[in-house]
Short mmCIF file of C-alpha atoms in Angstrom, two decimals:
data_model
loop_
_atom_site.label_atom_id
_atom_site.label_comp_id
_atom_site.label_asym_id
_atom_site.label_seq_id
_atom_site.Cartn_x
_atom_site.Cartn_y
_atom_site.Cartn_z
CA UNK D 1 53.88 -13.38 16.80
CA UNK D 2 51.67 -10.28 16.94
CA UNK D 3 48.28 -10.76 18.55
CA UNK D 4 45.34 -10.59 16.14
CA UNK D 5 42.24 -9.22 17.89
CA UNK D 6 38.88 -10.90 17.36
CA UNK D 7 36.94 -9.41 14.48
CA UNK D 8 33.72 -7.47 14.98
CA UNK D 9 31.91 -10.05 12.85
CA UNK D 10 33.07 -12.76 15.27
CA UNK D 11 31.68 -10.72 18.14
CA UNK D 12 28.37 -10.37 16.32
CA UNK D 13 28.17 -14.15 16.05
CA UNK D 14 28.61 -14.44 19.82
CA UNK D 15 25.94 -11.81 20.44
CA UNK D 16 23.25 -13.53 18.40
CA UNK D 17 23.69 -16.76 20.35
CA UNK D 18 21.83 -15.25 23.31
CA UNK D 19 18.49 -16.64 24.43
CA UNK D 20 15.43 -15.32 22.62
CA UNK D 21 12.54 -15.36 25.05
CA UNK D 22 8.80 -15.48 24.38
CA UNK D 23 8.41 -11.69 24.45
CA UNK D 24 11.11 -11.24 21.81
CA UNK D 25 9.64 -13.97 19.61
CA UNK D 26 6.24 -12.27 19.83
CA UNK D 27 7.85 -8.95 18.92
CA UNK D 28 9.43 -10.64 15.90
CA UNK D 29 6.06 -11.98 14.73
CA UNK D 30 4.56 -8.48 14.99
CA UNK D 31 7.33 -7.05 12.79
CA UNK D 32 6.73 -9.87 10.31
CA UNK D 33 3.04 -8.92 10.20
CA UNK D 34 3.92 -5.24 9.75
CA UNK D 35 6.32 -6.00 6.89
CA UNK D 36 3.74 -8.21 5.19
CA UNK D 37 1.08 -5.49 5.29
CA UNK D 38 3.50 -3.04 3.68
CA UNK D 39 4.50 -5.61 1.06
CA UNK D 40 0.89 -6.54 0.22
CA UNK D 41 -0.01 -2.91 -0.40
CA UNK D 42 3.27 -2.30 -2.22
CA UNK D 43 2.62 -5.19 -4.58
CA UNK D 44 -0.43 -3.35 -5.91
CA UNK D 45 1.55 -0.28 -6.99
CA UNK D 46 3.22 0.38 -10.32
CA UNK D 47 6.64 -0.13 -8.73
CA UNK D 48 5.49 -3.40 -7.20
CA UNK D 49 4.17 -4.68 -10.50
CA UNK D 50 7.41 -3.80 -12.27
CA UNK D 51 9.44 -5.63 -9.63
CA UNK D 52 7.52 -8.78 -10.51
CA UNK D 53 8.86 -8.69 -14.06
CA UNK D 54 12.14 -10.18 -12.87
CA UNK D 55 10.29 -13.44 -12.14
CA UNK D 56 11.13 -14.80 -15.58
CA UNK D 57 14.85 -14.84 -14.81
CA UNK D 58 14.62 -15.73 -11.12
CA UNK D 59 13.96 -19.44 -11.43
CA UNK D 60 10.88 -21.25 -10.19
CA UNK D 61 10.74 -22.80 -6.75
CA UNK D 62 8.73 -23.23 -3.57
CA UNK D 63 9.27 -19.78 -2.08
CA UNK D 64 6.43 -17.31 -1.73
CA UNK D 65 6.35 -13.94 -3.47
CA UNK D 66 3.76 -11.44 -2.28
CA UNK D 67 1.38 -10.65 -5.12
CA UNK D 68 2.60 -13.55 -7.28
CA UNK D 69 0.90 -16.90 -6.94
CA UNK D 70 3.75 -18.75 -8.65
CA UNK D 71 6.53 -19.92 -6.36
CA UNK D 72 10.04 -18.72 -7.12
CA UNK D 73 13.55 -19.64 -6.09
CA UNK D 74 14.66 -18.38 -2.69
CA UNK D 75 16.80 -15.71 -4.36
CA UNK D 76 13.95 -14.51 -6.58
CA UNK D 77 11.54 -14.39 -3.65
CA UNK D 78 13.98 -12.49 -1.43
CA UNK D 79 14.65 -10.00 -4.22
CA UNK D 80 11.03 -9.18 -5.07
CA UNK D 81 9.76 -9.27 -1.49
CA UNK D 82 12.75 -7.16 -0.49
CA UNK D 83 11.70 -4.46 -2.92
CA UNK D 84 8.01 -4.45 -1.96
CA UNK D 85 8.09 -3.56 1.72
CA UNK D 86 9.31 0.03 1.44
CA UNK D 87 7.29 1.27 -1.53
CA UNK D 88 4.60 3.01 0.52
CA UNK D 89 7.09 4.38 3.10
CA UNK D 90 5.35 2.60 5.99
CA UNK D 91 8.10 0.12 6.91
CA UNK D 92 9.50 -0.12 10.43
CA UNK D 93 12.50 1.99 11.47
CA UNK D 94 15.29 2.03 14.03
CA UNK D 95 15.78 5.72 14.66
CA UNK D 96 19.35 5.87 16.05
CA UNK D 97 20.77 3.92 13.11
CA UNK D 98 18.35 5.74 10.77
CA UNK D 99 17.41 2.63 8.81
CA UNK D 100 14.56 0.21 8.16
CA UNK D 101 15.44 -3.38 9.11
CA UNK D 102 12.15 -5.08 8.19
CA UNK D 103 12.09 -4.80 4.39
CA UNK D 104 15.59 -6.31 4.12
CA UNK D 105 15.76 -8.86 6.93
CA UNK D 106 12.27 -10.38 6.78
CA UNK D 107 12.20 -11.31 3.06
CA UNK D 108 15.58 -13.06 3.28
CA UNK D 109 14.59 -14.91 6.45
CA UNK D 110 11.26 -15.98 4.97
CA UNK D 111 12.86 -17.26 1.76
CA UNK D 112 15.43 -19.28 3.72
CA UNK D 113 12.75 -20.72 6.00
CA UNK D 114 10.64 -21.85 3.05
CA UNK D 115 13.57 -23.20 1.05
CA UNK D 116 14.85 -25.29 3.95
CA UNK D 117 11.47 -26.13 5.50
CA UNK D 118 12.46 -24.51 8.79
CA UNK D 119 10.27 -24.17 11.86
CA UNK D 120 8.34 -21.01 12.76
CA UNK D 121 10.71 -20.47 15.67
CA UNK D 122 13.71 -20.62 13.33
CA UNK D 123 12.09 -17.97 11.12
CA UNK D 124 11.42 -15.67 14.07
CA UNK D 125 14.94 -16.18 15.47
CA UNK D 126 16.35 -15.39 12.03
CA UNK D 127 14.46 -12.09 12.01
CA UNK D 128 15.62 -11.20 15.52
CA UNK D 129 19.26 -11.93 14.70
CA UNK D 130 19.03 -10.06 11.40
CA UNK D 131 17.64 -6.96 13.12
CA UNK D 132 20.44 -7.18 15.71
CA UNK D 133 23.21 -7.30 13.12
CA UNK D 134 21.64 -4.57 10.97
CA UNK D 135 21.09 -2.17 13.84
CA UNK D 136 24.43 -2.73 15.57
CA UNK D 137 26.31 -1.99 12.36
CA UNK D 138 23.91 0.82 11.48
CA UNK D 139 24.40 2.66 14.75
CA UNK D 140 28.18 2.48 14.32
CA UNK D 141 28.63 3.88 10.81
CA UNK D 142 28.47 7.57 11.73
CA UNK D 143 26.37 10.33 10.25
CA UNK D 144 28.53 10.94 7.20
CA UNK D 145 27.62 7.47 5.93
CA UNK D 146 23.90 8.31 6.01
CA UNK D 147 24.72 11.53 4.21
CA UNK D 148 25.87 9.59 1.15
CA UNK D 149 24.46 6.08 1.45
CA UNK D 150 21.08 4.46 1.99
CA UNK D 151 21.93 2.78 5.30
CA UNK D 152 18.95 0.44 5.04
CA UNK D 153 20.60 -1.15 2.02
CA UNK D 154 24.23 -1.03 3.12
CA UNK D 155 23.78 -2.21 6.70
CA UNK D 156 20.75 -4.31 5.87
CA UNK D 157 22.86 -6.50 3.59
CA UNK D 158 24.85 -7.57 6.65
CA UNK D 159 21.61 -8.12 8.55
CA UNK D 160 19.96 -10.30 5.94
CA UNK D 161 23.12 -12.42 5.81
CA UNK D 162 23.31 -12.67 9.59
CA UNK D 163 19.66 -13.57 9.88
CA UNK D 164 19.85 -16.33 7.28
CA UNK D 165 23.12 -17.62 8.73
CA UNK D 166 21.38 -17.89 12.11
CA UNK D 167 18.43 -19.73 10.58
CA UNK D 168 20.80 -22.21 8.92
CA UNK D 169 22.63 -22.77 12.20
CA UNK D 170 26.02 -21.82 10.75
CA UNK D 171 29.03 -22.14 13.03
CA UNK D 172 31.11 -19.02 13.74
CA UNK D 173 33.58 -19.46 10.87
CA UNK D 174 30.79 -19.73 8.31
CA UNK D 175 28.66 -16.99 9.90
CA UNK D 176 31.65 -14.64 9.65
CA UNK D 177 32.18 -15.56 6.00
CA UNK D 178 28.53 -14.78 5.29
CA UNK D 179 28.94 -11.28 6.72
CA UNK D 180 32.29 -10.86 5.01
CA UNK D 181 30.89 -11.45 1.55
CA UNK D 182 27.67 -9.58 2.21
CA UNK D 183 29.64 -6.52 3.20
CA UNK D 184 31.97 -6.77 0.22
CA UNK D 185 29.29 -5.46 -2.14
CA UNK D 186 26.98 -3.59 0.25
CA UNK D 187 25.85 -0.38 -1.44
CA UNK D 188 23.11 2.09 -2.19
CA UNK D 189 23.96 5.69 -3.07
CA UNK D 190 21.40 8.45 -2.49
CA UNK D 191 21.29 9.71 -6.07
CA UNK D 192 17.81 8.17 -6.39
CA UNK D 193 16.20 10.75 -4.10
CA UNK D 194 16.94 13.49 -6.64
CA UNK D 195 15.10 11.83 -9.53
CA UNK D 196 11.70 10.22 -10.04
CA UNK D 197 12.98 6.65 -10.22
CA UNK D 198 12.45 3.27 -8.53
CA UNK D 199 16.07 2.78 -7.47
CA UNK D 200 15.37 2.90 -3.73
CA UNK D 201 13.41 -0.34 -4.05
CA UNK D 202 16.27 -1.80 -6.10
CA UNK D 203 18.55 -1.03 -3.14
CA UNK D 204 16.33 -3.02 -0.79
CA UNK D 205 15.76 -5.89 -3.20
CA UNK D 206 19.49 -6.29 -3.76
CA UNK D 207 20.27 -6.13 -0.04
CA UNK D 208 17.80 -8.89 0.81
CA UNK D 209 18.92 -11.21 -1.96
CA UNK D 210 22.66 -10.48 -1.51
CA UNK D 211 22.51 -11.36 2.18
CA UNK D 212 20.64 -14.57 1.42
CA UNK D 213 23.19 -15.55 -1.21
CA UNK D 214 26.14 -14.72 1.04
CA UNK D 215 24.81 -16.93 3.84
CA UNK D 216 23.90 -19.74 1.44
CA UNK D 217 27.38 -19.72 -0.07
CA UNK D 218 28.95 -19.67 3.39
CA UNK D 219 26.87 -22.73 4.23
CA UNK D 220 28.60 -24.39 1.26
CA UNK D 221 32.07 -23.43 2.51
CA UNK D 222 32.59 -20.28 0.43
CA UNK D 223 34.88 -18.03 2.48
CA UNK D 224 34.61 -14.30 3.09
CA UNK D 225 36.57 -11.49 4.75
CA UNK D 226 36.80 -11.77 8.52
CA UNK D 227 37.69 -8.10 9.10
CA UNK D 228 35.21 -6.75 6.55
CA UNK D 229 34.06 -3.99 8.88
CA UNK D 230 37.15 -2.61 10.60
CA UNK D 231 40.02 -3.91 8.44
CA UNK D 232 42.09 -1.99 5.91
CA UNK D 233 39.99 -1.19 2.82
CA UNK D 234 37.00 -2.55 4.71
CA UNK D 235 33.45 -1.25 5.01
CA UNK D 236 34.18 1.45 7.58
CA UNK D 237 37.28 2.80 5.85
CA UNK D 238 35.61 2.85 2.45
CA UNK D 239 32.06 4.00 3.24
CA UNK D 240 31.96 5.36 6.80
CA UNK D 241 34.87 7.71 7.54
CA UNK D 242 33.51 8.78 10.94
CA UNK D 243 32.47 5.29 12.02
CA UNK D 244 32.52 4.35 15.70
CA UNK D 245 33.45 0.65 15.60
CA UNK D 246 33.10 0.27 19.36
CA UNK D 247 29.34 0.68 19.02
CA UNK D 248 29.00 -2.58 17.08
CA UNK D 249 29.49 -4.74 20.16
CA UNK D 250 28.57 -2.23 22.89
CA UNK D 251 26.08 -3.28 25.59
CA UNK D 252 26.21 -6.99 24.76
CA UNK D 253 23.66 -7.91 27.43
CA UNK D 254 21.11 -5.25 26.46
CA UNK D 255 17.65 -6.36 25.32
CA UNK D 256 17.40 -7.45 21.70
CA UNK D 257 17.37 -4.37 19.50
CA UNK D 258 14.22 -5.43 17.68
CA UNK D 259 12.46 -4.04 20.77
CA UNK D 260 13.89 -0.58 19.93
CA UNK D 261 12.53 -0.67 16.39
CA UNK D 262 9.58 1.64 15.76
CA UNK D 263 6.41 0.99 13.80
CA UNK D 264 5.31 3.76 11.43
CA UNK D 265 1.65 4.81 11.57
CA UNK D 266 1.64 7.29 8.68
CA UNK D 267 2.19 6.65 4.92
CA UNK D 268 5.10 9.06 4.43
CA UNK D 269 8.82 9.38 5.13
CA UNK D 270 9.57 8.93 8.84
CA UNK D 271 11.27 12.33 8.90
CA UNK D 272 7.82 13.87 8.31
CA UNK D 273 6.12 12.09 11.20
CA UNK D 274 7.16 14.47 14.00
CA UNK D 275 5.59 17.28 11.96
CA UNK D 276 2.36 15.30 11.63
CA UNK D 277 2.24 14.51 15.33
CA UNK D 278 3.04 18.00 16.58
CA UNK D 279 0.39 19.53 14.33
CA UNK D 280 -2.16 17.02 15.59
CA UNK D 281 -1.41 18.41 19.05
CA UNK D 282 -2.42 21.83 17.75
CA UNK D 283 -5.68 20.45 16.38
CA UNK D 284 -6.42 18.74 19.70
CA UNK D 285 -5.76 22.09 21.36
CA UNK D 286 -8.63 23.57 19.36
CA UNK D 287 -6.80 25.35 16.57
CA UNK D 288 -9.10 25.76 13.54
CA UNK D 289 -7.53 25.43 10.14
CA UNK D 290 -9.48 28.44 8.81
CA UNK D 291 -7.77 30.62 11.41
CA UNK D 292 -4.23 29.72 10.33
CA UNK D 293 -2.34 32.38 8.41
CA UNK D 294 1.09 30.69 8.43
CA UNK D 295 2.90 27.74 9.93
CA UNK D 296 6.57 27.76 10.93
CA UNK D 297 7.93 24.23 11.30
CA UNK D 298 11.18 23.79 13.23
CA UNK D 299 12.70 20.42 12.32
CA UNK D 300 16.03 18.61 12.50
CA UNK D 301 18.59 18.87 9.72
CA UNK D 302 17.97 15.51 8.02
CA UNK D 303 14.26 16.29 7.82
CA UNK D 304 15.15 19.46 5.93
CA UNK D 305 17.60 17.66 3.69
CA UNK D 306 15.26 14.92 2.57
CA UNK D 307 11.82 16.50 2.95
CA UNK D 308 11.92 20.17 1.96
CA UNK D 309 9.69 19.92 -1.12
CA UNK D 310 7.29 22.87 -1.26
CA UNK D 311 5.75 21.88 -4.61
CA UNK D 312 5.55 18.08 -4.81
CA UNK D 313 4.78 16.82 -8.29
CA UNK D 314 4.49 13.06 -7.72
CA UNK D 315 3.32 10.62 -5.07
CA UNK D 316 6.88 10.05 -3.94
CA UNK D 317 7.52 13.79 -3.75
CA UNK D 318 4.44 14.22 -1.59
CA UNK D 319 5.55 11.47 0.80
CA UNK D 320 8.83 13.34 1.22
CA UNK D 321 7.30 16.81 1.53
CA UNK D 322 7.06 18.37 4.98
CA UNK D 323 4.93 21.12 3.48
CA UNK D 324 2.46 18.62 2.03
CA UNK D 325 2.12 16.47 5.13
CA UNK D 326 1.68 19.58 7.26
CA UNK D 327 -1.13 20.81 5.05
CA UNK D 328 -3.01 17.50 4.84
CA UNK D 329 -2.64 16.93 8.58
CA UNK D 330 -4.13 20.31 9.43
CA UNK D 331 -6.93 19.80 6.91
CA UNK D 332 -7.76 16.13 7.58
CA UNK D 333 -6.39 15.53 11.12
CA UNK D 334 -4.27 12.65 9.82
CA UNK D 335 -2.65 11.90 6.46
CA UNK D 336 -4.42 9.15 4.54
CA UNK D 337 -3.09 6.91 1.78
CA UNK D 338 -5.12 8.79 -0.82
CA UNK D 339 -3.67 12.16 0.21
CA UNK D 340 -0.48 11.22 -1.63
CA UNK D 341 -2.08 10.06 -4.87
CA UNK D 342 -1.30 12.32 -7.85
CA UNK D 343 -4.91 13.47 -8.22
CA UNK D 344 -4.95 14.68 -4.60
CA UNK D 345 -1.61 16.47 -4.45
CA UNK D 346 -2.71 19.73 -6.02
CA UNK D 347 -6.28 20.11 -4.78
CA UNK D 348 -7.01 23.72 -3.95
CA UNK D 349 -7.24 23.58 -0.16
CA UNK D 350 -3.99 21.62 0.10
CA UNK D 351 -1.96 23.84 -2.23
CA UNK D 352 -3.27 26.97 -0.54
CA UNK D 353 -2.23 25.84 2.92
CA UNK D 354 0.98 24.19 1.73
CA UNK D 355 2.20 27.56 0.44
CA UNK D 356 1.90 28.96 3.98
CA UNK D 357 4.16 26.33 5.57
CA UNK D 358 7.70 27.56 6.23
CA UNK D 359 10.62 25.40 7.35
CA UNK D 360 13.75 26.00 9.36
CA UNK D 361 16.15 23.97 11.46
CA UNK D 362 15.19 23.88 15.11
CA UNK D 363 18.29 23.84 17.31
CA UNK D 364 16.66 21.88 20.12
CA UNK D 365 15.21 19.13 17.92
CA UNK D 366 18.46 18.88 15.95
CA UNK D 367 20.44 18.49 19.17
CA UNK D 368 18.22 15.58 20.26
CA UNK D 369 18.31 13.78 16.88
CA UNK D 370 18.71 10.86 16.12
CA UNK D 371 17.97 9.64 19.65
CA UNK D 372 14.68 11.53 19.48
CA UNK D 373 12.70 12.37 16.35
CA UNK D 374 11.01 15.62 17.34
CA UNK D 375 9.58 18.81 15.88
CA UNK D 376 8.29 22.20 16.97
CA UNK D 377 5.62 24.33 15.34
CA UNK D 378 4.58 27.97 15.59
CA UNK D 379 1.11 28.61 14.23
CA UNK D 380 0.33 32.22 13.32
CA UNK D 381 -3.41 32.82 13.60
CA UNK D 382 -5.76 35.52 12.43
CA UNK D 383 -5.85 38.49 14.77
CA UNK D 384 -2.14 38.31 15.51
CA UNK D 385 -2.13 35.38 17.95
CA UNK D 386 0.64 32.77 17.76
CA UNK D 387 0.72 29.34 19.38
CA UNK D 388 3.77 27.17 19.94
CA UNK D 389 3.88 23.39 20.15
CA UNK D 390 6.75 20.97 20.73
CA UNK D 391 7.02 17.20 20.42
CA UNK D 392 10.06 15.19 21.46
CA UNK D 393 9.18 11.72 20.12
CA UNK D 394 7.06 10.58 17.20
CA UNK D 395 4.18 8.17 17.61
CA UNK D 396 5.47 4.64 17.12
CA UNK D 397 8.82 5.21 18.86
CA UNK D 398 9.52 3.37 22.14
CA UNK D 399 8.43 6.37 24.21
CA UNK D 400 5.03 6.43 22.47
CA UNK D 401 4.65 2.96 20.93
CA UNK D 402 1.96 1.52 18.74
CA UNK D 403 0.08 -1.23 20.55
CA UNK D 404 -0.31 -4.69 19.07
CA UNK D 405 -3.85 -3.75 18.10
CA UNK D 406 -2.54 -0.60 16.39
CA UNK D 407 -0.20 -2.75 14.29
CA UNK D 408 -3.01 -5.18 13.49
CA UNK D 409 -5.23 -2.27 12.45
CA UNK D 410 -2.47 -0.91 10.23
CA UNK D 411 -2.05 -4.32 8.58
CA UNK D 412 -5.80 -4.52 7.99
CA UNK D 413 -5.93 -1.05 6.44
CA UNK D 414 -3.01 -1.85 4.13
CA UNK D 415 -4.65 -5.09 3.09
CA UNK D 416 -7.96 -3.37 2.42
CA UNK D 417 -6.13 -0.74 0.39
CA UNK D 418 -4.86 -3.61 -1.77
CA UNK D 419 -8.36 -5.06 -2.09
CA UNK D 420 -7.78 -8.16 0.04
CA UNK D 421 -10.93 -9.61 1.63
CA UNK D 422 -11.26 -9.22 5.40
CA UNK D 423 -11.55 -12.99 6.09
CA UNK D 424 -8.22 -13.55 4.32
CA UNK D 425 -6.59 -10.76 6.32
CA UNK D 426 -7.98 -12.20 9.57
CA UNK D 427 -6.55 -15.63 8.81
CA UNK D 428 -3.14 -14.15 8.11
CA UNK D 429 -3.20 -12.10 11.32
CA UNK D 430 -4.10 -15.15 13.41
CA UNK D 431 -1.48 -17.33 11.71
CA UNK D 432 1.38 -14.85 12.09
CA UNK D 433 0.63 -13.86 15.67
CA UNK D 434 0.49 -17.59 16.53
CA UNK D 435 3.95 -18.32 15.10
CA UNK D 436 5.83 -18.28 18.45
CA UNK D 437 4.10 -21.53 19.42
CA UNK D 438 3.15 -22.90 15.98
CA UNK D 439 4.57 -26.16 14.60
CA UNK D 440 4.61 -25.25 10.92
CA UNK D 441 4.76 -22.23 8.60
CA UNK D 442 2.06 -23.72 6.39
CA UNK D 443 -0.80 -21.68 7.88
CA UNK D 444 1.05 -18.50 6.93
CA UNK D 445 2.41 -19.47 3.54
CA UNK D 446 -0.79 -21.15 2.35
CA UNK D 447 -2.72 -17.96 2.97
CA UNK D 448 -0.35 -16.08 0.63
CA UNK D 449 -2.03 -17.82 -2.30
CA UNK D 450 -5.12 -15.73 -1.60
CA UNK D 451 -3.32 -12.38 -1.87
#
């Protein structure tokens, strides 16, 4: 009989059985805190409020929904929380796979933990495993997949399923079925970036809830495709024509990939962050904004594709506009949440400077991408002088990481933006950062009632 090789999903099960040490558990709690800050602030937006309208058909239960003091079913909680974390474009990111694990994996893991009354450690291990599955598949799909599909949603569906399956302690056969069914309907086309719609959050909401459902059904014996990734008519063949399947299981003894996941300091698309950081170098070098006649930004190709928006008309446009973030950075030193509000997009000093920002593809930064998110800038000053600046890695990436205090400060700022009282925010910070050695999730979930 012909030999049937082990499936990639079976290998992923083996990989997530590795030991998760204290450092990795603490890293997981920090990503949970980061996601929660993004979700709290997102729940106070128009998109966040509209997501909540699905509550009436979600079924009531004991699972927490950020911004909604009524408990919902696990599926309803995963769906709404899954949509909230990306609204303000401040969610974490794994740069090589070009996706955001947190807003998909964490909501599904949290819903499963609450539904099954799991321990804090089980929640954190679920997050770690979910990040691992998401990133390993994400780094294997090839660039053509990202060109057509929202990889956060497609690959995140596998991750949310893998994370929940880990939390439930599923044996290999059932873990594989969870991934098989999650991948069967993984999707998220990029059409939404061309229109002023809320579909990107729908992508994330569906990915979180689909993964949760796939793992829950697998726990009940519902079977799924074993070779969903590499098999005929599978995920790679259908959605990732230049996939590199060998990358799924490569480096099996490497540190957990949650440690490679970056925190975002600025409230805009990650592809704009290298521009922000390189222009802050110019300001630190003493360049005065009044002396700038023109700015040439040299960025990688995906930054041009997603973020070349010289005349942003909406908050979302502004968050995806290299020209806008360049202007507000040079004028304010750092982009603030309010710089993307509709009333602030077309203020005179911003529009004047924005019109003098020119974009092109920089060969050096494109060659380094996606392993490095860099940018270069040439500032043309009055009197004919030009100054050149180059940045290889954005702030928040492993080469220039945010500290734990930076992440705590970000969470606090997002909570304050949403109008949450400082004592409430402090209690949440203490409870989440204590999870690696806590006995119960109650300190965290009880504080949600005050949001």
